[in-house]
RNA sequence: GCGCGUGUGGUGAAAUUGGUAGACACGCCAGACUUAGGAUCUGGUGCCGCGAGGCUUGUAGGUUCGAGUCCUAUCACGCGCACCA
């Protein structure tokens, strides 16, 4: 019987659907295992062959765990809200709701073909009201929370209000936008509106006037991780800095926990390092500087407190609120001009053109260590968003300050013994401190750092600053609060309405607040959200419902927020929802949450390291604080699959002709123009000439210079897989031609899962041949069913158990490529054995089941089983079958094998060594030498170290 | 500039973690069968050399009886962060 994959795959796919083979039900009697793939944006282009790589890898693992007896949750869904989905809709001129459904259907169809064990009954879509109900719910929960630093968790905002009512800000240790001070009396005297404004300073989801990344072309603000090199990640459009009122998430409050949590998860060091960098913890000191002849004081942050004696000027960020306070009348014109110029520059220009610029404010600060009057400058090399937006400049020991000082001719005072700062600054944090204070200068304070190491000096200064009330020790994080508003249509609406300009939450029982239909959903360059076009978008407070805008009266009917949430909102807690996707009462029931706990294995690309993987960790920690999640970290083990690149093919047209020349006939590359050619009409780099003529009209009467074999050889290159390079390989096509099992095997056989590699359809024959060989162990060409009843032979058992050992170990390490090699070897070995037994082949079928599930089902049935192979038991490895009767020992001198010896199995190293030295043949070689050492590695080699006799 | 990672045949890659480098597969070569076909099967295939033999894991050193694996230096490539004070 021929291996007919089309029939086999069709048959089993249908049976899986009919019998709900992959439906997962919570079962307290079984240990759980939660496998998760990063769910896809359903983009318009459909899947190419690179997309399923991670899904196949996790599918193999999920099936393996199931065979080991675990209750496996392996769900799939769609991240269908957000920029990419909307951009695609805009580009194709369709409504995003329509394109999204179409794209999802196409994805589903493609995924179904590959034979994944997804439990589709748990499918979720982030744009589904049933789903985003819980996104909105979490947002409201964050709005109604503050972060308590001393107890290290989120708490209900009422608790904070109570504190204000009785004690004001006294004894408060909470995360906040800016440090406020007020008494209980003051708080109690404020009206509702004022109180609410103050509370915004503490809420975890808050409305903030912040500097944002504004992308005019996309018509929306972007989060930091959505901006790459000063342009938008999606589309590559320019981004400018703009001050706007936006919803923000106080993710910075969780910075330390996000850092600490990394120690508890099994992720690669590199991705942990990326997150550590992104969080950017830095321990330092905040110091207050007084402005001369003024009451103004401002605070700076430094990690080099030891260099305070070398501060020769101060620098404020252009956006700093102190700029106005320190600018003198004489300097005002210059300062305004500078501020104007900086504002006009885009982020990209700032990065591209990093020349020194700045302006003197006219004021001076007093150095608290020396009493020196030092000029205050304004420059855009100081960032408003980090620390306090102001620095003390120590040009001798900071390269940026140095460049600035050189440019504006400001003094440079070296503070480390023996350092040379004539050409460049000395930035290293090592050496012995000097000039602190300088010799011969009357000390301003009773404090000296001279003679200490840098490390000691930092500690000493921290202590001094604290004791003298000059400042305090402070830990800063680079991690910014996440900007949570988008001026776009295709996203979760905020469940918020505005009453007297004050945001109010739509009652929880009224959620979800559904996205309204609008005619015009296109974004605008000015930032007017498209939801402004909705006619029914007002909140009737009394009747608790959405009504027409025309009814807004400001007394009982109010406008609803027009912004929508960003793409990462919906993807931040989806793994929780899979545990209980149809629950209308709670994001996930306690029972299910306690059963599934968190994701055991998460598979996805590295590109989410600073986006999704930070946001969802934050989101989960927040829910954890309230007991909605039982594990602090959502993803226990993370595997990052590599990217599949495309392998493009080229044809070479002789310049100014319509003649194409085979690569091996080209004498001079300058005479030809390489042109991308569709890889689907090229096989093993040989062009299908006829197909090429039909490919495009302009090649209909193309002429060819073929090589001696009459072939046209194409050139090739590794490039990104994309339509424009004609190198996209579609999985449907592979499935059609070779079957899903072959596709699955080949994708894994290509190389390690974590590694990026080019796709090359050429090698797929080997995997297809292997499947056919395996099939050949069961069926002869003349339709005989070959496996026999009875006891397997020793050789069979040996081959099979070698495989069990190898595959079991490999799957745990994700070394699927070597597993498949082992299968190939095993099948070859079994082919040599004339009579094969069902009992031995049964184990092989179970072993191959995770890799080639359709084939496994068919063979499992052929062996007489009536249940799915998915419910089989993973075979157990038995060492005994691998034991040899004897071990062969090769004995070598100087790396050369001289003779071999046989020993009984299980001989000890000592026994082997003794016997080897006693061997008469060996002794022939030993004449004239002293034996220094004998190294015995059983089953491998014996090395005898010799020294000539004196 | 700082941080992380990777270098093995014509190609994708293995190597029991310090023990016969190149498993397995593609490609290539030779052969068999065949209504010459993008089918199947058999054998060969790291490099140099007719040969015996020699060389070989980016390069140069080191540790070791023994190094692809450990250490030092160096080069190349890839990724991440980048005025973060």
PDB file of N, CA, C and O in Angstrom, chain A residues 289-294 298 308-315 360-377 392-393 409-413 438 441-442 444:
ATOM      1  N   UNK A 289      20.413  71.587  44.891  1.00  0.00           N
ATOM      2  CA  UNK A 289      21.286  72.728  44.610  1.00  0.00           C
ATOM      3  C   UNK A 289      20.474  74.008  44.719  1.00  0.00           C
ATOM      4  O   UNK A 289      19.391  74.109  44.154  1.00  0.00           O
ATOM      5  N   UNK A 290      21.028  74.983  45.481  1.00  0.00           N
ATOM      6  CA  UNK A 290      20.357  76.281  45.620  1.00  0.00           C
ATOM      7  C   UNK A 290      20.760  77.182  44.464  1.00  0.00           C
ATOM      8  O   UNK A 290      21.890  77.134  43.991  1.00  0.00           O
ATOM      9  N   UNK A 291      19.818  77.988  44.030  1.00  0.00           N
ATOM     10  CA  UNK A 291      20.144  78.965  42.999  1.00  0.00           C
ATOM     11  C   UNK A 291      20.545  80.267  43.695  1.00  0.00           C
ATOM     12  O   UNK A 291      19.876  80.711  44.627  1.00  0.00           O
ATOM     13  N   UNK A 292      21.626  80.853  43.238  1.00  0.00           N
ATOM     14  CA  UNK A 292      22.172  82.074  43.851  1.00  0.00           C
ATOM     15  C   UNK A 292      21.166  83.231  43.747  1.00  0.00           C
ATOM     16  O   UNK A 292      20.521  83.405  42.708  1.00  0.00           O
ATOM     17  N   UNK A 293      21.039  83.986  44.839  1.00  0.00           N
ATOM     18  CA  UNK A 293      20.148  85.153  44.895  1.00  0.00           C
ATOM     19  C   UNK A 293      18.701  84.801  44.559  1.00  0.00           C
ATOM     20  O   UNK A 293      18.011  85.533  43.847  1.00  0.00           O
ATOM     21  N   UNK A 294      18.254  83.656  45.043  1.00  0.00           N
ATOM     22  CA  UNK A 294      16.891  83.221  44.734  1.00  0.00           C
ATOM     23  C   UNK A 294      16.468  82.195  45.770  1.00  0.00           C
ATOM     24  O   UNK A 294      17.306  81.589  46.430  1.00  0.00           O
ATOM     25  N   UNK A 298      16.780  73.260  43.165  1.00  0.00           N
ATOM     26  CA  UNK A 298      16.359  72.118  42.351  1.00  0.00           C
ATOM     27  C   UNK A 298      17.205  70.897  42.668  1.00  0.00           C
ATOM     28  O   UNK A 298      18.288  70.991  43.250  1.00  0.00           O
ATOM     29  N   UNK A 308      31.324  65.429  43.519  1.00  0.00           N
ATOM     30  CA  UNK A 308      30.665  66.722  43.746  1.00  0.00           C
ATOM     31  C   UNK A 308      31.630  67.901  43.815  1.00  0.00           C
ATOM     32  O   UNK A 308      31.271  69.030  43.492  1.00  0.00           O
ATOM     33  N   UNK A 309      32.869  67.631  44.206  1.00  0.00           N
ATOM     34  CA  UNK A 309      33.841  68.727  44.275  1.00  0.00           C
ATOM     35  C   UNK A 309      34.275  69.178  42.888  1.00  0.00           C
ATOM     36  O   UNK A 309      34.925  70.198  42.741  1.00  0.00           O
ATOM     37  N   UNK A 310      33.932  68.387  41.880  1.00  0.00           N
ATOM     38  CA  UNK A 310      34.373  68.723  40.526  1.00  0.00           C
ATOM     39  C   UNK A 310      33.257  69.264  39.643  1.00  0.00           C
ATOM     40  O   UNK A 310      33.417  69.384  38.439  1.00  0.00           O
ATOM     41  N   UNK A 311      32.120  69.586  40.276  1.00  0.00           N
ATOM     42  CA  UNK A 311      31.004  70.124  39.489  1.00  0.00           C
ATOM     43  C   UNK A 311      31.346  71.551  39.070  1.00  0.00           C
ATOM     44  O   UNK A 311      31.601  72.399  39.908  1.00  0.00           O
ATOM     45  N   UNK A 312      31.352  71.775  37.747  1.00  0.00           N
ATOM     46  CA  UNK A 312      31.698  73.127  37.298  1.00  0.00           C
ATOM     47  C   UNK A 312      30.541  73.837  36.614  1.00  0.00           C
ATOM     48  O   UNK A 312      30.637  74.996  36.270  1.00  0.00           O
ATOM     49  N   UNK A 313      29.478  73.122  36.353  1.00  0.00           N
ATOM     50  CA  UNK A 313      28.256  73.755  35.845  1.00  0.00           C
ATOM     51  C   UNK A 313      27.084  72.805  36.040  1.00  0.00           C
ATOM     52  O   UNK A 313      27.277  71.640  36.408  1.00  0.00           O
ATOM     53  N   UNK A 314      25.875  73.313  35.846  1.00  0.00           N
ATOM     54  CA  UNK A 314      24.669  72.513  35.971  1.00  0.00           C
ATOM     55  C   UNK A 314      23.965  72.526  34.622  1.00  0.00           C
ATOM     56  O   UNK A 314      24.090  73.490  33.871  1.00  0.00           O
ATOM     57  N   UNK A 315      23.207  71.479  34.339  1.00  0.00           N
ATOM     58  CA  UNK A 315      22.450  71.463  33.086  1.00  0.00           C
ATOM     59  C   UNK A 315      21.007  71.022  33.340  1.00  0.00           C
ATOM     60  O   UNK A 315      20.764  70.050  34.062  1.00  0.00           O
ATOM     61  N   UNK A 360      23.053  79.302  27.959  1.00  0.00           N
ATOM     62  CA  UNK A 360      23.235  79.683  29.363  1.00  0.00           C
ATOM     63  C   UNK A 360      21.960  80.367  29.860  1.00  0.00           C
ATOM     64  O   UNK A 360      21.379  81.204  29.158  1.00  0.00           O
ATOM     65  N   UNK A 361      21.542  79.979  31.079  1.00  0.00           N
ATOM     66  CA  UNK A 361      20.264  80.512  31.591  1.00  0.00           C
ATOM     67  C   UNK A 361      20.414  81.892  32.219  1.00  0.00           C
ATOM     68  O   UNK A 361      19.432  82.597  32.408  1.00  0.00           O
ATOM     69  N   UNK A 362      21.654  82.241  32.579  1.00  0.00           N
ATOM     70  CA  UNK A 362      21.872  83.521  33.236  1.00  0.00           C
ATOM     71  C   UNK A 362      22.036  83.403  34.745  1.00  0.00           C
ATOM     72  O   UNK A 362      22.566  84.290  35.393  1.00  0.00           O
ATOM     73  N   UNK A 363      21.553  82.260  35.299  1.00  0.00           N
ATOM     74  CA  UNK A 363      21.641  82.077  36.753  1.00  0.00           C
ATOM     75  C   UNK A 363      22.814  81.176  37.128  1.00  0.00           C
ATOM     76  O   UNK A 363      23.384  80.487  36.288  1.00  0.00           O
ATOM     77  N   UNK A 364      23.108  81.219  38.438  1.00  0.00           N
ATOM     78  CA  UNK A 364      24.175  80.387  38.989  1.00  0.00           C
ATOM     79  C   UNK A 364      23.629  79.584  40.149  1.00  0.00           C
ATOM     80  O   UNK A 364      22.741  80.035  40.877  1.00  0.00           O
ATOM     81  N   UNK A 365      24.183  78.372  40.296  1.00  0.00           N
ATOM     82  CA  UNK A 365      23.834  77.566  41.455  1.00  0.00           C
ATOM     83  C   UNK A 365      25.014  77.559  42.416  1.00  0.00           C
ATOM     84  O   UNK A 365      26.128  77.903  42.042  1.00  0.00           O
ATOM     85  N   UNK A 366      24.751  77.193  43.655  1.00  0.00           N
ATOM     86  CA  UNK A 366      25.826  77.107  44.649  1.00  0.00           C
ATOM     87  C   UNK A 366      26.180  75.639  44.841  1.00  0.00           C
ATOM     88  O   UNK A 366      25.312  74.829  45.172  1.00  0.00           O
ATOM     89  N   UNK A 367      27.456  75.322  44.631  1.00  0.00           N
ATOM     90  CA  UNK A 367      27.900  73.956  44.892  1.00  0.00           C
ATOM     91  C   UNK A 367      27.925  73.728  46.399  1.00  0.00           C
ATOM     92  O   UNK A 367      28.671  74.398  47.114  1.00  0.00           O
ATOM     93  N   UNK A 368      27.130  72.825  46.929  1.00  0.00           N
ATOM     94  CA  UNK A 368      27.035  72.660  48.384  1.00  0.00           C
ATOM     95  C   UNK A 368      28.323  72.165  49.018  1.00  0.00           C
ATOM     96  O   UNK A 368      28.487  72.242  50.228  1.00  0.00           O
ATOM     97  N   UNK A 369      29.272  71.654  48.239  1.00  0.00           N
ATOM     98  CA  UNK A 369      30.532  71.164  48.792  1.00  0.00           C
ATOM     99  C   UNK A 369      31.592  72.255  48.811  1.00  0.00           C
ATOM    100  O   UNK A 369      32.399  72.324  49.722  1.00  0.00           O
ATOM    101  N   UNK A 370      31.604  73.096  47.777  1.00  0.00           N
ATOM    102  CA  UNK A 370      32.673  74.080  47.657  1.00  0.00           C
ATOM    103  C   UNK A 370      32.200  75.518  47.838  1.00  0.00           C
ATOM    104  O   UNK A 370      33.014  76.417  48.032  1.00  0.00           O
ATOM    105  N   UNK A 371      30.890  75.727  47.733  1.00  0.00           N
ATOM    106  CA  UNK A 371      30.374  77.085  47.799  1.00  0.00           C
ATOM    107  C   UNK A 371      30.575  77.862  46.504  1.00  0.00           C
ATOM    108  O   UNK A 371      30.179  79.013  46.389  1.00  0.00           O
ATOM    109  N   UNK A 372      31.176  77.189  45.514  1.00  0.00           N
ATOM    110  CA  UNK A 372      31.428  77.861  44.233  1.00  0.00           C
ATOM    111  C   UNK A 372      30.116  78.236  43.560  1.00  0.00           C
ATOM    112  O   UNK A 372      29.113  77.519  43.671  1.00  0.00           O
ATOM    113  N   UNK A 373      30.154  79.351  42.832  1.00  0.00           N
ATOM    114  CA  UNK A 373      29.017  79.720  42.001  1.00  0.00           C
ATOM    115  C   UNK A 373      29.228  79.095  40.629  1.00  0.00           C
ATOM    116  O   UNK A 373      30.224  79.359  39.960  1.00  0.00           O
ATOM    117  N   UNK A 374      28.281  78.251  40.243  1.00  0.00           N
ATOM    118  CA  UNK A 374      28.469  77.553  38.967  1.00  0.00           C
ATOM    119  C   UNK A 374      27.299  77.861  38.042  1.00  0.00           C
ATOM    120  O   UNK A 374      26.147  77.903  38.472  1.00  0.00           O
ATOM    121  N   UNK A 375      27.596  78.098  36.767  1.00  0.00           N
ATOM    122  CA  UNK A 375      26.551  78.522  35.830  1.00  0.00           C
ATOM    123  C   UNK A 375      25.545  77.394  35.559  1.00  0.00           C
ATOM    124  O   UNK A 375      25.915  76.227  35.529  1.00  0.00           O
ATOM    125  N   UNK A 376      24.295  77.780  35.373  1.00  0.00           N
ATOM    126  CA  UNK A 376      23.245  76.825  35.021  1.00  0.00           C
ATOM    127  C   UNK A 376      22.967  76.937  33.526  1.00  0.00           C
ATOM    128  O   UNK A 376      22.634  78.015  33.027  1.00  0.00           O
ATOM    129  N   UNK A 377      23.134  75.836  32.826  1.00  0.00           N
ATOM    130  CA  UNK A 377      22.915  75.777  31.382  1.00  0.00           C
ATOM    131  C   UNK A 377      21.660  74.984  31.065  1.00  0.00           C
ATOM    132  O   UNK A 377      21.136  74.264  31.916  1.00  0.00           O
ATOM    133  N   UNK A 392      24.153  67.605  37.647  1.00  0.00           N
ATOM    134  CA  UNK A 392      25.356  68.351  37.973  1.00  0.00           C
ATOM    135  C   UNK A 392      26.415  67.851  36.993  1.00  0.00           C
ATOM    136  O   UNK A 392      26.536  66.659  36.767  1.00  0.00           O
ATOM    137  N   UNK A 393      27.111  68.753  36.355  1.00  0.00           N
ATOM    138  CA  UNK A 393      28.057  68.344  35.328  1.00  0.00           C
ATOM    139  C   UNK A 393      29.462  68.255  35.897  1.00  0.00           C
ATOM    140  O   UNK A 393      29.941  69.184  36.551  1.00  0.00           O
ATOM    141  N   UNK A 409      33.739  76.003  26.577  1.00  0.00           N
ATOM    142  CA  UNK A 409      34.874  76.538  27.305  1.00  0.00           C
ATOM    143  C   UNK A 409      34.615  76.691  28.800  1.00  0.00           C
ATOM    144  O   UNK A 409      34.833  77.752  29.371  1.00  0.00           O
ATOM    145  N   UNK A 410      34.147  75.646  29.420  1.00  0.00           N
ATOM    146  CA  UNK A 410      33.880  75.648  30.859  1.00  0.00           C
ATOM    147  C   UNK A 410      35.005  74.896  31.570  1.00  0.00           C
ATOM    148  O   UNK A 410      35.648  74.028  30.969  1.00  0.00           O
ATOM    149  N   UNK A 411      35.272  75.239  32.837  1.00  0.00           N
ATOM    150  CA  UNK A 411      36.413  74.621  33.530  1.00  0.00           C
ATOM    151  C   UNK A 411      36.231  73.118  33.780  1.00  0.00           C
ATOM    152  O   UNK A 411      35.124  72.627  33.913  1.00  0.00           O
ATOM    153  N   UNK A 412      37.376  72.418  33.801  1.00  0.00           N
ATOM    154  CA  UNK A 412      37.397  70.974  34.035  1.00  0.00           C
ATOM    155  C   UNK A 412      38.336  70.699  35.196  1.00  0.00           C
ATOM    156  O   UNK A 412      39.520  71.041  35.138  1.00  0.00           O
ATOM    157  N   UNK A 413      37.820  70.108  36.263  1.00  0.00           N
ATOM    158  CA  UNK A 413      38.647  69.847  37.453  1.00  0.00           C
ATOM    159  C   UNK A 413      38.798  68.346  37.647  1.00  0.00           C
ATOM    160  O   UNK A 413      37.825  67.660  37.967  1.00  0.00           O
ATOM    161  N   UNK A 438      40.001  70.924  47.084  1.00  0.00           N
ATOM    162  CA  UNK A 438      41.300  71.241  46.498  1.00  0.00           C
ATOM    163  C   UNK A 438      42.240  71.824  47.548  1.00  0.00           C
ATOM    164  O   UNK A 438      41.796  72.498  48.481  1.00  0.00           O
ATOM    165  N   UNK A 441      42.594  75.741  49.064  1.00  0.00           N
ATOM    166  CA  UNK A 441      41.322  76.448  49.028  1.00  0.00           C
ATOM    167  C   UNK A 441      40.675  76.282  50.391  1.00  0.00           C
ATOM    168  O   UNK A 441      40.658  75.194  50.950  1.00  0.00           O
ATOM    169  N   UNK A 442      40.154  77.357  50.898  1.00  0.00           N
ATOM    170  CA  UNK A 442      39.545  77.306  52.219  1.00  0.00           C
ATOM    171  C   UNK A 442      38.310  76.402  52.174  1.00  0.00           C
ATOM    172  O   UNK A 442      37.416  76.613  51.349  1.00  0.00           O
ATOM    173  N   UNK A 444      34.808  74.725  52.453  1.00  0.00           N
ATOM    174  CA  UNK A 444      33.484  75.309  52.587  1.00  0.00           C
ATOM    175  C   UNK A 444      32.657  74.491  53.568  1.00  0.00           C
ATOM    176  O   UNK A 444      31.852  75.009  54.320  1.00  0.00           O
TER     177      UNK A 444
END
